[in-house]
Amino acid sequence: MFNKLKETIGEENMSQNEADKAAYSSDASRIRGKADTIIWPKTLEDVRQAISYAKRHNLNVVPRGAGTGLAGGAVPQDSIVLDMCRMDRFAVQKDRAIVEPGVILDNLNSESDYILPVIPGSHAVCTIGGMIATNAAGMRAFKYGKMADWIDELHVIDGTGKMIKVQGEKINHFCGWEGSTGIVVRARLKLIKLPTLRTMTVLRFDSITPMVERLKGLDTSHVSALEYVDKYCSNLIGLGDMNHLIVEYESEEGEIKDEKELKKIWEKRDSLYAIISAKGYTVAEDPQVPLEHIDKLLYWLQKNDIPTFGHIGIGVIHPHFKKDTSQRLVEEMFTVVKKINGSVTGEHGVGLLKKPYLEDAYKKKIKELKETYDPSNVLNRGKII
Amino acid sequence: MDDSFKCTECGLCRNACPVYKALKRETVGPRGKVMLLKEEIKDEIFYACTLCRNCTVACPLKLELDKDFRKYRAKLQEAGKTTEASKVMIENVRKYGNPFGKIEEGKKPKELFCC
Ligand SMILES: Cc1cc2nc3c(=O)[nH]c(=O)nc-3n(C[C@H](O)[C@H](O)[C@H](O)COP(=O)(O)OP(=O)(O)OC[C@H]3O[C@@H](n4cnc5c(N)ncnc54)[C@H](O)[C@@H]3O)c2cc1C
Ligand code: SF4
Ligand code: SF4
């Protein structure tokens, strides 16, 4: 069936063998799906060919970066998987970078003194394409916002196989929609000069109320990261039996000045997801709530013994649930989240995991975008809606 | 194979793996091999591991996947799944005590093998 496509893309860049299908059947969400074919495009023409082919044969295409997504966005469902990792060329020119989607964030950020300051915990492996598609945030979102804030221009191939160049407001038609409106094939990103000064203060609290009070009263003019680690998680990474706020400054204000010490604390924080997941808490959520009401959510999580850490400065936290008990508790949590005007996803995306909890306005928006850019539903079919 | 079953499939070790970096194919990376091992797929891909332990260094849980992959190779061997190169190497080790075959004094081996 794929003979024609093999001719253009090259047999060595496609596979239907059992081993490849198994390796591509999931992502970091650990939701299992089924890959039909894996394609490793090298050029945007390869991507275009694959989409046009899928459209003609009523197949569906799942773009994939590093597969670190936690909502199952890259999990195939009898799909053609487009692994974008071989499209990984980039060029940095001072405070701008032209990148292909498979570029790994840490590779881009180690190229020069200019960096993309959006740093998810998966920075060592995650790709720019995946970050754009999920509108990733991360450790320094408090100061630097989300991925959408750093895109000058995008080139995407939509569900009809058409190449589109977008700037300004239209970037939001693709950024954050998890590959269901178009496949990112190139981007021009804004960079900043690597900050030379970083210090940190680690604040400890026995209970939630004084912590939230302190959070609200904090002078944040030079704060670059503001992270929360609850008691259970703090114990796991050796911080002790207290709730912690990790406050990073791009000034002299922090108590910890030694670069190595800072790095050690960030490494502990980076390791939390894997450590907690290994304890059986494999379902990672990412609600975003307004700071003025975050204590209500934190108290609910504490009452239900749900391990939690996250980017509290922007109201995004990561409660972790055990798979067998998750459904009832997750539903209850989202009721609390919605009551305090929060949203079900702050950074991981909807994918397969959060489909049942999606707000109506979100559903309406994706339906409209699908109608415009992917009327045949070729891209990431069955995700989000 | 305990460590493979402890793997959370986060993928954080992916870019530390020299085989993954060379081929850019999930299947040959540490997480890809773990998926195969969990599904009991016996594929020659397990020979595509240098046993360098870079994945252990990068892994937040410090999982020692190399040990599992080595054990799994033995299973592959039993199932008759082996590469042409490893067949030649095993034969050479049996015959000459080294993987390169007959080497004359002061001469370099004629062929170099890699699985
Ligand atoms: C340990 C750990 C820590 C994490 N920390 C954070 C964090 O702090 N902040 C955060 O935001 N996320 C975090 N994540 C989630 C994840 O790493 C991010 O969402 C990341 O941006 C995904 O990148 P990826 O390359 O792995 O994409 P993938 O997982 O491969 O894909 C993610 C989504 O993007 C789509 N996609 C991929 N490439 C393209 C493309 N070229 N065009 C269109 N769509 C595409 C996929 O179909 C999928 O829907 C974390 C994950 C882990 C495992
Ligand atoms: S031990 Fe094997 S799987 Fe791990 S990094 Fe080295 S080559 Fe890759
Ligand atoms: S070996 Fe460790 S780093 Fe690699 S996927 Fe498994 S848990 Fe993650």
Coordinates of C-alpha atoms and ligand atoms in Angstrom, one line a residue:
Chain A
M1 CA 0.0 0.0 0.0
F2 CA 2.8 2.4 0.9
N3 CA 4.9 1.7 -2.2
K4 CA 4.3 5.1 -3.8
L5 CA 5.3 6.9 -0.6
K6 CA 8.4 4.7 -0.2
E7 CA 9.5 5.9 -3.5
T8 CA 9.5 9.5 -2.5
I9 CA 10.4 9.3 1.2
G10 CA 12.8 6.4 0.9
E11 CA 12.3 2.9 2.2
E12 CA 15.0 3.4 4.9
N13 CA 12.9 6.3 6.4
M14 CA 9.7 4.2 6.9
S15 CA 9.0 1.1 8.9
Q16 CA 6.2 -1.3 9.8
N17 CA 8.2 -3.8 11.7
E18 CA 7.0 -5.2 15.0
A19 CA 9.9 -3.7 17.1
D20 CA 9.4 -0.2 15.7
K21 CA 5.7 -0.3 16.2
A22 CA 6.1 -1.4 19.8
A23 CA 8.6 1.3 20.6
Y24 CA 6.4 4.0 19.1
S25 CA 3.2 2.8 20.7
S26 CA 3.4 5.1 23.7
D27 CA 4.9 8.3 25.2
A28 CA 5.8 9.4 28.7
S29 CA 2.1 9.2 29.6
R30 CA 2.4 5.4 29.4
I31 CA -1.0 5.2 27.7
R32 CA -0.6 2.4 25.2
G33 CA -1.8 2.9 21.6
K34 CA -1.1 1.2 18.2
A35 CA 1.3 2.4 15.6
D36 CA 0.6 1.3 12.0
T37 CA 3.6 2.8 10.3
I38 CA 6.6 5.0 11.4
I39 CA 8.0 7.6 9.1
W40 CA 11.1 9.6 9.8
P41 CA 10.8 12.7 7.6
K42 CA 14.0 14.6 6.8
T43 CA 12.5 17.4 4.8
L44 CA 9.3 19.4 4.8
E45 CA 8.5 17.9 1.4
D46 CA 8.6 14.4 3.2
V47 CA 6.1 15.7 5.7
R48 CA 3.9 17.1 3.0
Q49 CA 3.9 13.9 1.0
A50 CA 3.0 11.8 4.1
I51 CA 0.1 14.1 5.0
S52 CA -1.2 14.2 1.4
Y53 CA -0.9 10.4 1.3
A54 CA -2.8 9.9 4.6
K55 CA -5.5 12.3 3.4
R56 CA -6.0 10.4 0.2
H57 CA -6.2 7.0 2.0
N58 CA -8.2 8.2 5.0
L59 CA -5.4 7.5 7.4
N60 CA -4.4 9.5 10.4
V61 CA -1.0 11.0 11.3
V62 CA 0.5 11.6 14.7
P63 CA 3.5 14.0 14.9
R64 CA 6.0 13.0 17.5
G65 CA 9.0 14.8 19.0
A66 CA 10.8 13.2 21.9
G67 CA 7.7 11.5 23.3
T68 CA 8.0 13.1 26.7
G69 CA 4.4 14.4 26.6
L70 CA 2.4 13.4 29.7
A71 CA -1.1 13.6 28.2
G72 CA -0.7 11.0 25.5
G73 CA -0.7 13.5 22.7
A74 CA 1.9 11.5 20.7
V75 CA 0.2 8.1 21.4
P76 CA -0.8 6.6 18.0
Q77 CA -4.3 5.0 17.4
D78 CA -3.7 2.9 14.4
S79 CA -1.8 5.8 13.0
I80 CA 1.1 6.8 10.9
V81 CA 3.7 8.2 13.4
L82 CA 5.8 11.1 12.0
D83 CA 8.9 11.1 14.1
M84 CA 10.3 14.6 13.6
C85 CA 13.6 14.0 15.3
R86 CA 15.7 13.8 12.1
M87 CA 14.6 17.3 11.2
D88 CA 17.0 18.8 13.6
R89 CA 19.0 21.6 11.9
F90 CA 19.1 25.0 13.4
A91 CA 21.0 28.3 13.1
V92 CA 21.4 30.9 15.9
Q93 CA 22.0 34.5 15.0
K94 CA 22.3 36.6 18.1
D95 CA 18.8 36.8 19.6
R96 CA 17.0 34.8 17.0
A97 CA 17.1 31.2 16.0
I98 CA 15.7 29.4 13.0
V99 CA 14.9 25.8 14.0
E100 CA 13.5 22.6 12.6
P101 CA 11.0 20.9 14.8
G102 CA 13.3 18.0 16.0
V103 CA 15.8 20.3 17.6
I104 CA 16.4 19.4 21.2
L105 CA 16.0 22.3 23.6
D106 CA 19.3 21.7 25.5
N107 CA 21.2 21.5 22.1
L108 CA 19.8 24.9 21.1
N109 CA 20.6 26.4 24.4
S110 CA 24.2 25.2 24.5
E111 CA 25.0 26.6 21.1
S112 CA 25.7 30.2 22.1
D113 CA 25.2 32.8 24.9
Y114 CA 21.7 33.3 23.7
I115 CA 19.0 30.9 25.0
L116 CA 15.3 30.1 24.7
P117 CA 14.3 30.6 28.4
V118 CA 11.3 28.3 28.4
I119 CA 12.7 25.3 30.4
P120 CA 10.4 22.3 30.9
G121 CA 11.7 19.6 33.3
S122 CA 12.3 17.5 30.2
H123 CA 14.8 20.1 28.7
A124 CA 17.5 17.5 28.1
V125 CA 15.5 15.7 25.5
C126 CA 12.3 17.5 24.5
T127 CA 12.0 19.0 21.0
I128 CA 11.1 22.5 19.9
G129 CA 8.2 21.0 17.8
G130 CA 6.7 19.3 20.9
M131 CA 7.2 22.4 23.0
I132 CA 5.4 24.6 20.4
A133 CA 2.6 22.0 20.0
T134 CA 2.0 21.8 23.7
N135 CA 2.7 25.5 24.4
A136 CA 5.1 24.2 27.0
A137 CA 6.0 26.2 30.1
G138 CA 8.3 25.1 32.9
M139 CA 10.6 26.2 35.6
R140 CA 11.0 29.8 34.6
A141 CA 7.6 30.4 33.3
F142 CA 7.1 32.9 36.1
K143 CA 9.4 35.3 34.4
Y144 CA 9.5 34.1 30.8
G145 CA 6.0 32.8 30.2
K146 CA 5.2 30.0 27.8
M147 CA 6.4 28.9 24.4
A148 CA 3.9 31.1 22.5
D149 CA 5.6 34.2 23.9
W150 CA 8.9 33.2 22.1
I151 CA 7.7 32.5 18.6
D152 CA 8.2 35.1 15.8
E153 CA 7.1 33.0 12.9
L154 CA 6.0 29.4 12.2
H155 CA 5.9 27.3 9.1
V156 CA 3.3 24.5 9.4
I157 CA 1.9 21.9 7.1
D158 CA -1.9 21.7 7.7
G159 CA -4.2 18.7 7.3
T160 CA -4.7 19.3 3.6
G161 CA -1.0 19.1 2.9
K162 CA -0.7 22.9 2.4
M163 CA 2.4 24.8 3.8
I164 CA 1.4 27.9 5.7
K165 CA 3.6 30.6 7.2
V166 CA 2.1 32.4 10.2
Q167 CA 3.0 35.3 12.4
G168 CA 1.3 37.3 15.2
E169 CA -2.1 36.2 16.4
K170 CA -2.3 33.3 14.0
I171 CA 0.6 31.5 15.7
N172 CA -2.0 30.6 18.4
H173 CA -3.9 28.6 15.8
F174 CA -1.1 26.0 16.0
C175 CA 0.9 26.6 19.2
G176 CA -0.9 24.7 22.0
W177 CA -3.1 22.5 19.8
E178 CA -1.0 19.4 20.1
G179 CA -0.4 18.8 16.4
S180 CA -4.1 18.6 15.6
T181 CA -4.2 21.7 13.4
G182 CA -0.9 21.5 11.7
I183 CA 2.6 20.0 11.8
V184 CA 5.3 22.5 12.7
V185 CA 8.2 22.2 10.2
R186 CA 10.1 25.3 11.0
A187 CA 10.1 28.2 13.5
R188 CA 11.8 31.5 14.1
L189 CA 12.3 31.9 17.8
K190 CA 13.3 34.8 20.0
L191 CA 16.2 34.2 22.4
I192 CA 17.6 36.1 25.3
K193 CA 21.2 36.7 26.5
L194 CA 22.0 34.0 29.1
P195 CA 21.5 35.6 32.5
T196 CA 24.9 35.6 34.3
L197 CA 23.6 36.0 37.8
R198 CA 21.3 33.5 39.5
T199 CA 20.7 33.0 43.2
M200 CA 18.2 31.1 45.2
T201 CA 16.3 31.0 48.5
V202 CA 14.6 27.9 49.7
L203 CA 11.6 28.6 52.0
R204 CA 10.2 26.0 54.4
F205 CA 6.7 25.8 55.8
D206 CA 4.9 23.4 58.0
S207 CA 1.5 24.2 56.7
I208 CA -0.2 25.6 53.6
T209 CA -1.8 28.9 54.9
P210 CA 1.4 30.7 55.9
M211 CA 3.1 29.4 52.7
V212 CA 0.4 30.9 50.5
E213 CA 0.4 34.1 52.5
R214 CA 4.2 34.4 52.0
L215 CA 3.8 33.6 48.3
K216 CA 1.3 36.4 47.9
G217 CA 3.5 38.9 49.7
L218 CA 6.8 38.0 48.0
D219 CA 8.7 40.8 46.2
T220 CA 8.9 39.1 42.8
S221 CA 10.5 41.9 40.8
H222 CA 13.7 39.8 40.2
V223 CA 12.2 36.3 40.6
S224 CA 12.8 34.0 37.6
A225 CA 11.4 30.8 39.1
L226 CA 8.9 30.0 41.8
E227 CA 8.4 26.3 42.5
Y228 CA 6.4 24.4 45.1
V229 CA 7.3 21.0 46.5
D230 CA 4.9 19.4 49.1
K231 CA 6.0 17.4 52.1
Y232 CA 5.8 14.0 50.6
C233 CA 7.8 15.0 47.5
S234 CA 10.3 17.0 49.6
N235 CA 11.0 13.9 51.6
L236 CA 11.6 11.9 48.5
I237 CA 14.4 14.2 47.2
G238 CA 16.0 14.7 50.6
L239 CA 14.7 18.2 51.4
G240 CA 13.1 17.2 54.7
D241 CA 9.6 16.9 56.0
M242 CA 8.3 20.4 55.1
N243 CA 6.5 22.1 52.3
H244 CA 9.0 24.1 50.2
L245 CA 9.0 27.1 48.0
I246 CA 12.1 27.3 45.8
V247 CA 12.6 30.9 44.7
E248 CA 15.2 31.7 42.1
Y249 CA 16.3 35.3 41.5
E250 CA 18.2 36.8 38.6
S251 CA 19.8 39.2 41.1
E252 CA 21.8 39.0 44.4
E253 CA 18.7 38.7 46.5
G254 CA 18.8 34.9 47.0
E255 CA 20.6 33.3 50.0
I256 CA 22.2 30.5 48.0
K257 CA 24.8 32.1 45.6
D258 CA 27.0 29.1 44.7
E259 CA 26.2 28.0 41.1
K260 CA 26.9 24.3 41.9
E261 CA 24.5 24.3 44.9
L262 CA 21.8 25.8 42.7
K263 CA 22.4 23.2 40.0
K264 CA 22.1 20.4 42.6
I265 CA 18.7 21.7 43.8
W266 CA 17.4 22.0 40.2
E267 CA 18.6 18.5 39.5
K268 CA 16.7 17.2 42.5
R269 CA 13.6 19.1 41.3
D270 CA 14.1 17.8 37.7
S271 CA 14.2 14.2 39.1
L272 CA 10.9 14.4 40.9
Y273 CA 8.6 13.2 38.1
A274 CA 10.5 10.0 37.6
I275 CA 10.9 9.3 41.3
I276 CA 7.2 9.9 42.1
S277 CA 6.1 7.9 39.1
A278 CA 8.3 5.0 40.2
K279 CA 6.4 5.1 43.5
G280 CA 3.2 4.2 41.6
Y281 CA 1.9 7.7 41.1
T282 CA 2.0 7.5 37.3
V283 CA -0.8 9.9 36.3
A284 CA 0.6 13.4 36.2
E285 CA -2.0 16.2 36.0
D286 CA -1.3 19.9 35.4
P287 CA -4.2 22.1 36.5
Q288 CA -3.7 25.9 36.4
V289 CA -5.6 28.0 39.0
P290 CA -5.6 31.7 40.0
L291 CA -3.1 32.3 42.8
E292 CA -5.6 34.0 45.1
H293 CA -7.5 30.7 45.4
I294 CA -4.7 28.2 45.1
D295 CA -4.8 27.4 48.8
K296 CA -8.2 25.7 48.3
L297 CA -6.7 23.3 45.8
L298 CA -3.6 22.7 47.9
Y299 CA -5.8 21.8 51.0
W300 CA -7.9 19.4 48.9
L301 CA -4.8 17.7 47.6
Q302 CA -3.3 17.5 51.1
K303 CA -6.5 16.0 52.5
N304 CA -6.5 13.3 49.8
D305 CA -2.8 12.5 50.2
I306 CA -2.0 13.4 46.6
P307 CA 1.7 14.1 46.0
T308 CA 2.2 17.5 44.4
F309 CA 4.9 19.8 43.1
G310 CA 5.0 22.4 40.4
H311 CA 5.3 25.9 39.0
I312 CA 3.2 27.6 41.7
G313 CA 4.3 31.1 40.6
I314 CA 2.1 30.8 37.6
G315 CA -0.5 28.7 39.3
V316 CA 0.4 25.4 37.5
I317 CA 0.9 22.5 39.8
H318 CA 1.4 18.7 39.2
P319 CA -0.7 16.5 41.4
H320 CA 0.2 12.8 40.8
F321 CA -2.3 10.0 41.1
K322 CA -2.1 6.2 41.2
K323 CA -3.6 4.7 38.1
D324 CA -6.1 2.4 39.8
T325 CA -7.6 5.1 42.0
S326 CA -7.2 8.0 39.8
Q327 CA -10.6 8.5 38.0
R328 CA -12.8 9.4 41.0
L329 CA -10.1 11.6 42.6
V330 CA -9.2 13.3 39.3
E331 CA -12.8 14.1 38.7
E332 CA -13.2 15.5 42.2
M333 CA -10.1 17.6 41.8
F334 CA -11.3 19.1 38.5
T335 CA -14.6 20.1 40.2
V336 CA -12.5 22.0 42.8
V337 CA -10.3 23.5 40.0
K338 CA -13.4 24.7 38.0
K339 CA -15.0 26.1 41.1
I340 CA -12.0 28.4 41.6
N341 CA -12.0 29.4 37.9
G342 CA -9.0 27.2 37.0
S343 CA -8.4 25.2 33.9
V344 CA -7.7 21.4 33.5
T345 CA -4.4 21.9 31.7
G346 CA -1.8 24.5 32.3
E347 CA 1.1 23.1 30.2
H348 CA 0.9 19.4 29.3
G349 CA -2.0 19.6 26.9
V350 CA -5.2 17.6 26.6
G351 CA -4.1 14.6 24.5
L352 CA -6.0 11.5 25.5
L353 CA -5.7 12.0 29.2
K354 CA -7.8 15.1 29.7
K355 CA -10.3 14.7 26.9
P356 CA -13.2 13.8 29.3
Y357 CA -12.7 17.0 31.4
L358 CA -12.4 19.6 28.7
E359 CA -14.2 22.9 29.0
D360 CA -16.8 23.7 26.3
A361 CA -15.1 26.9 25.1
Y362 CA -12.0 24.9 24.4
K363 CA -13.9 22.2 22.5
K364 CA -15.7 24.9 20.4
K365 CA -12.3 26.5 19.5
I366 CA -10.7 23.3 18.4
K367 CA -13.7 22.4 16.3
E368 CA -13.4 25.7 14.5
L369 CA -9.7 25.3 13.9
K370 CA -10.1 21.8 12.7
E371 CA -12.7 22.9 10.2
T372 CA -10.3 25.5 8.8
Y373 CA -7.0 23.6 8.8
D374 CA -7.8 19.9 8.9
P375 CA -11.4 19.3 7.6
S376 CA -10.6 15.6 6.9
N377 CA -9.3 15.1 10.4
V378 CA -6.0 13.6 9.3
L379 CA -3.9 15.1 12.1
N380 CA -3.9 13.6 15.6
R381 CA -7.3 12.1 15.1
G382 CA -9.1 11.3 18.4
K383 CA -7.0 13.7 20.5
I384 CA -8.4 16.7 22.3
I385 CA -11.9 16.0 21.0
Chain B
M1 CA 15.1 -7.7 34.4
D2 CA 13.8 -5.7 37.4
D3 CA 15.2 -2.3 36.4
S4 CA 13.4 -2.4 33.0
F5 CA 10.1 -2.9 34.8
K6 CA 10.8 0.0 37.1
C7 CA 11.4 2.3 34.1
T8 CA 8.8 5.1 34.1
E9 CA 9.2 5.6 30.3
C10 CA 9.9 9.3 30.9
G11 CA 12.5 9.3 28.1
L12 CA 15.0 11.5 29.9
C13 CA 17.9 9.2 29.1
R14 CA 17.2 9.2 25.3
N15 CA 19.7 11.8 24.2
A16 CA 22.5 10.4 26.4
C17 CA 22.5 7.1 24.4
P18 CA 25.2 7.0 21.7
V19 CA 23.2 4.5 19.7
Y20 CA 20.1 6.7 19.8
K21 CA 22.1 9.8 18.9
A22 CA 23.6 8.1 15.9
L23 CA 20.4 6.6 14.5
K24 CA 17.6 8.9 15.9
R25 CA 15.2 6.0 16.2
E26 CA 13.2 5.5 19.4
T27 CA 13.5 1.7 19.1
V28 CA 17.3 1.6 19.6
G29 CA 17.2 4.1 22.5
P30 CA 17.1 2.9 26.2
R31 CA 13.3 3.5 26.5
G32 CA 12.5 1.9 23.2
K33 CA 14.4 -1.3 24.2
V34 CA 12.5 -1.3 27.5
M35 CA 9.2 -1.2 25.6
L36 CA 10.4 -4.2 23.5
L37 CA 11.5 -6.1 26.6
K38 CA 8.2 -5.5 28.4
E39 CA 6.4 -6.8 25.3
E40 CA 8.8 -9.7 25.1
I41 CA 9.7 -8.9 21.5
K42 CA 12.9 -10.7 20.7
D43 CA 14.6 -8.5 18.2
E44 CA 18.3 -8.2 17.2
I45 CA 18.0 -4.5 18.2
F46 CA 19.3 -5.5 21.7
Y47 CA 22.7 -6.0 20.2
A48 CA 22.7 -2.3 19.3
C49 CA 23.8 -1.3 22.8
T50 CA 27.4 -0.5 23.7
L51 CA 26.7 -1.2 27.4
C52 CA 28.2 2.2 28.1
R53 CA 25.7 3.0 30.9
N54 CA 25.2 6.6 29.8
C55 CA 21.5 5.9 30.3
T56 CA 22.1 5.1 33.9
V57 CA 23.9 8.4 34.4
A58 CA 21.1 10.4 32.9
C59 CA 18.3 8.4 34.6
P60 CA 16.8 10.1 37.7
L61 CA 16.2 6.6 39.1
K62 CA 19.7 5.4 38.1
L63 CA 18.3 2.3 36.5
E64 CA 20.9 -0.1 35.2
L65 CA 19.3 -1.1 31.9
D66 CA 22.5 -2.3 30.4
K67 CA 22.4 -5.3 32.8
D68 CA 18.9 -6.2 31.6
F69 CA 19.8 -5.8 28.0
R70 CA 22.9 -8.1 28.4
K71 CA 20.7 -10.7 30.0
Y72 CA 18.1 -10.4 27.2
R73 CA 20.8 -11.0 24.7
A74 CA 21.4 -14.4 26.2
K75 CA 17.7 -15.1 25.8
L76 CA 17.9 -14.0 22.1
Q77 CA 20.9 -16.3 21.7
E78 CA 18.8 -19.2 23.1
A79 CA 16.0 -18.3 20.7
G80 CA 18.5 -18.4 17.8
K81 CA 18.3 -14.6 17.2
T82 CA 21.7 -13.3 16.6
T83 CA 23.5 -11.1 14.1
E84 CA 25.8 -12.4 11.4
A85 CA 28.7 -10.4 12.9
S86 CA 28.2 -11.9 16.4
K87 CA 28.1 -15.4 14.9
V88 CA 31.5 -14.8 13.3
M89 CA 32.9 -13.3 16.5
I90 CA 31.7 -16.2 18.6
E91 CA 33.2 -18.7 16.1
N92 CA 36.5 -16.7 16.1
V93 CA 36.7 -16.6 19.9
R94 CA 36.1 -20.4 20.0
K95 CA 38.8 -21.0 17.4
Y96 CA 41.4 -18.4 18.0
G97 CA 40.6 -16.9 21.4
N98 CA 39.8 -13.5 20.0
P99 CA 36.9 -12.0 18.0
F100 CA 39.0 -11.0 14.9
G101 CA 40.1 -14.4 13.7
K102 CA 43.5 -15.5 12.8
I103 CA 46.0 -12.8 13.4
E104 CA 49.6 -13.1 12.3
E105 CA 52.4 -11.9 14.6
G106 CA 52.8 -8.1 14.3
K107 CA 49.9 -7.8 11.8
K108 CA 46.6 -6.0 12.3
P109 CA 43.4 -8.0 12.1
K110 CA 42.0 -8.2 8.5
E111 CA 38.4 -7.6 9.5
L112 CA 36.9 -5.7 12.4
F113 CA 33.5 -6.7 13.5
C114 CA 30.8 -5.0 15.4
C115 CA 27.4 -6.4 16.2
Ligands
LIG1 C1 10.2 14.6 33.5 C2 9.2 15.4 32.7 C3 9.1 16.8 33.0 C4 8.3 17.6 32.3 N1 8.2 18.9 32.7 C5 7.5 19.8 32.0 C6 7.4 21.2 32.3 O1 8.1 21.6 33.3 N2 6.6 22.0 31.5 C7 5.9 21.5 30.5 O2 5.3 22.3 29.8 N3 6.0 20.2 30.1 C8 6.7 19.3 30.8 N4 6.7 18.0 30.5 C9 5.9 17.5 29.4 C10 6.7 17.5 28.0 O3 8.0 17.3 28.2 C11 6.4 18.7 27.2 O4 5.1 18.8 26.9 C12 7.3 18.8 25.9 O5 7.1 20.1 25.4 C13 7.0 17.8 24.9 O6 8.0 17.7 24.0 P1 8.3 16.4 23.1 O7 9.3 16.8 22.1 O8 8.6 15.3 24.0 O9 6.9 16.2 22.4 P2 6.0 14.9 22.3 O10 5.7 14.3 23.6 O11 6.6 14.0 21.3 O12 4.7 15.5 21.6 C14 3.8 16.3 22.4 C15 2.7 16.8 21.5 O13 3.1 17.6 20.5 C16 2.8 17.0 19.2 N5 3.9 17.3 18.3 C17 5.2 16.9 18.5 N6 6.0 17.4 17.5 C18 5.2 18.2 16.7 C19 5.4 19.0 15.6 N7 6.6 19.1 15.0 N8 4.3 19.6 15.0 C20 3.1 19.5 15.6 N9 2.8 18.8 16.7 C21 3.9 18.1 17.2 C22 2.5 15.6 19.5 O14 1.6 15.0 18.5 C23 1.9 15.6 20.9 O15 0.6 16.0 20.8 C24 7.6 17.1 31.2 C25 7.7 15.8 30.9 C26 8.5 14.9 31.6 C27 8.6 13.5 31.2
SF4_2 S1 24.0 1.3 27.9 FE1 23.1 0.8 25.9 S2 21.1 1.7 26.0 FE2 22.2 2.6 27.7 S3 23.1 4.5 26.8 FE3 24.7 2.9 26.5 S4 24.2 2.2 24.4 FE4 22.4 3.3 25.1
SF4_3 S1 15.6 4.4 32.2 FE1 15.2 6.1 33.6 S2 15.4 8.0 32.4 FE2 15.2 6.3 30.9 S3 13.0 6.2 30.4 FE3 13.4 4.8 32.1 S4 13.0 6.0 34.0 FE4 13.3 7.5 32.3

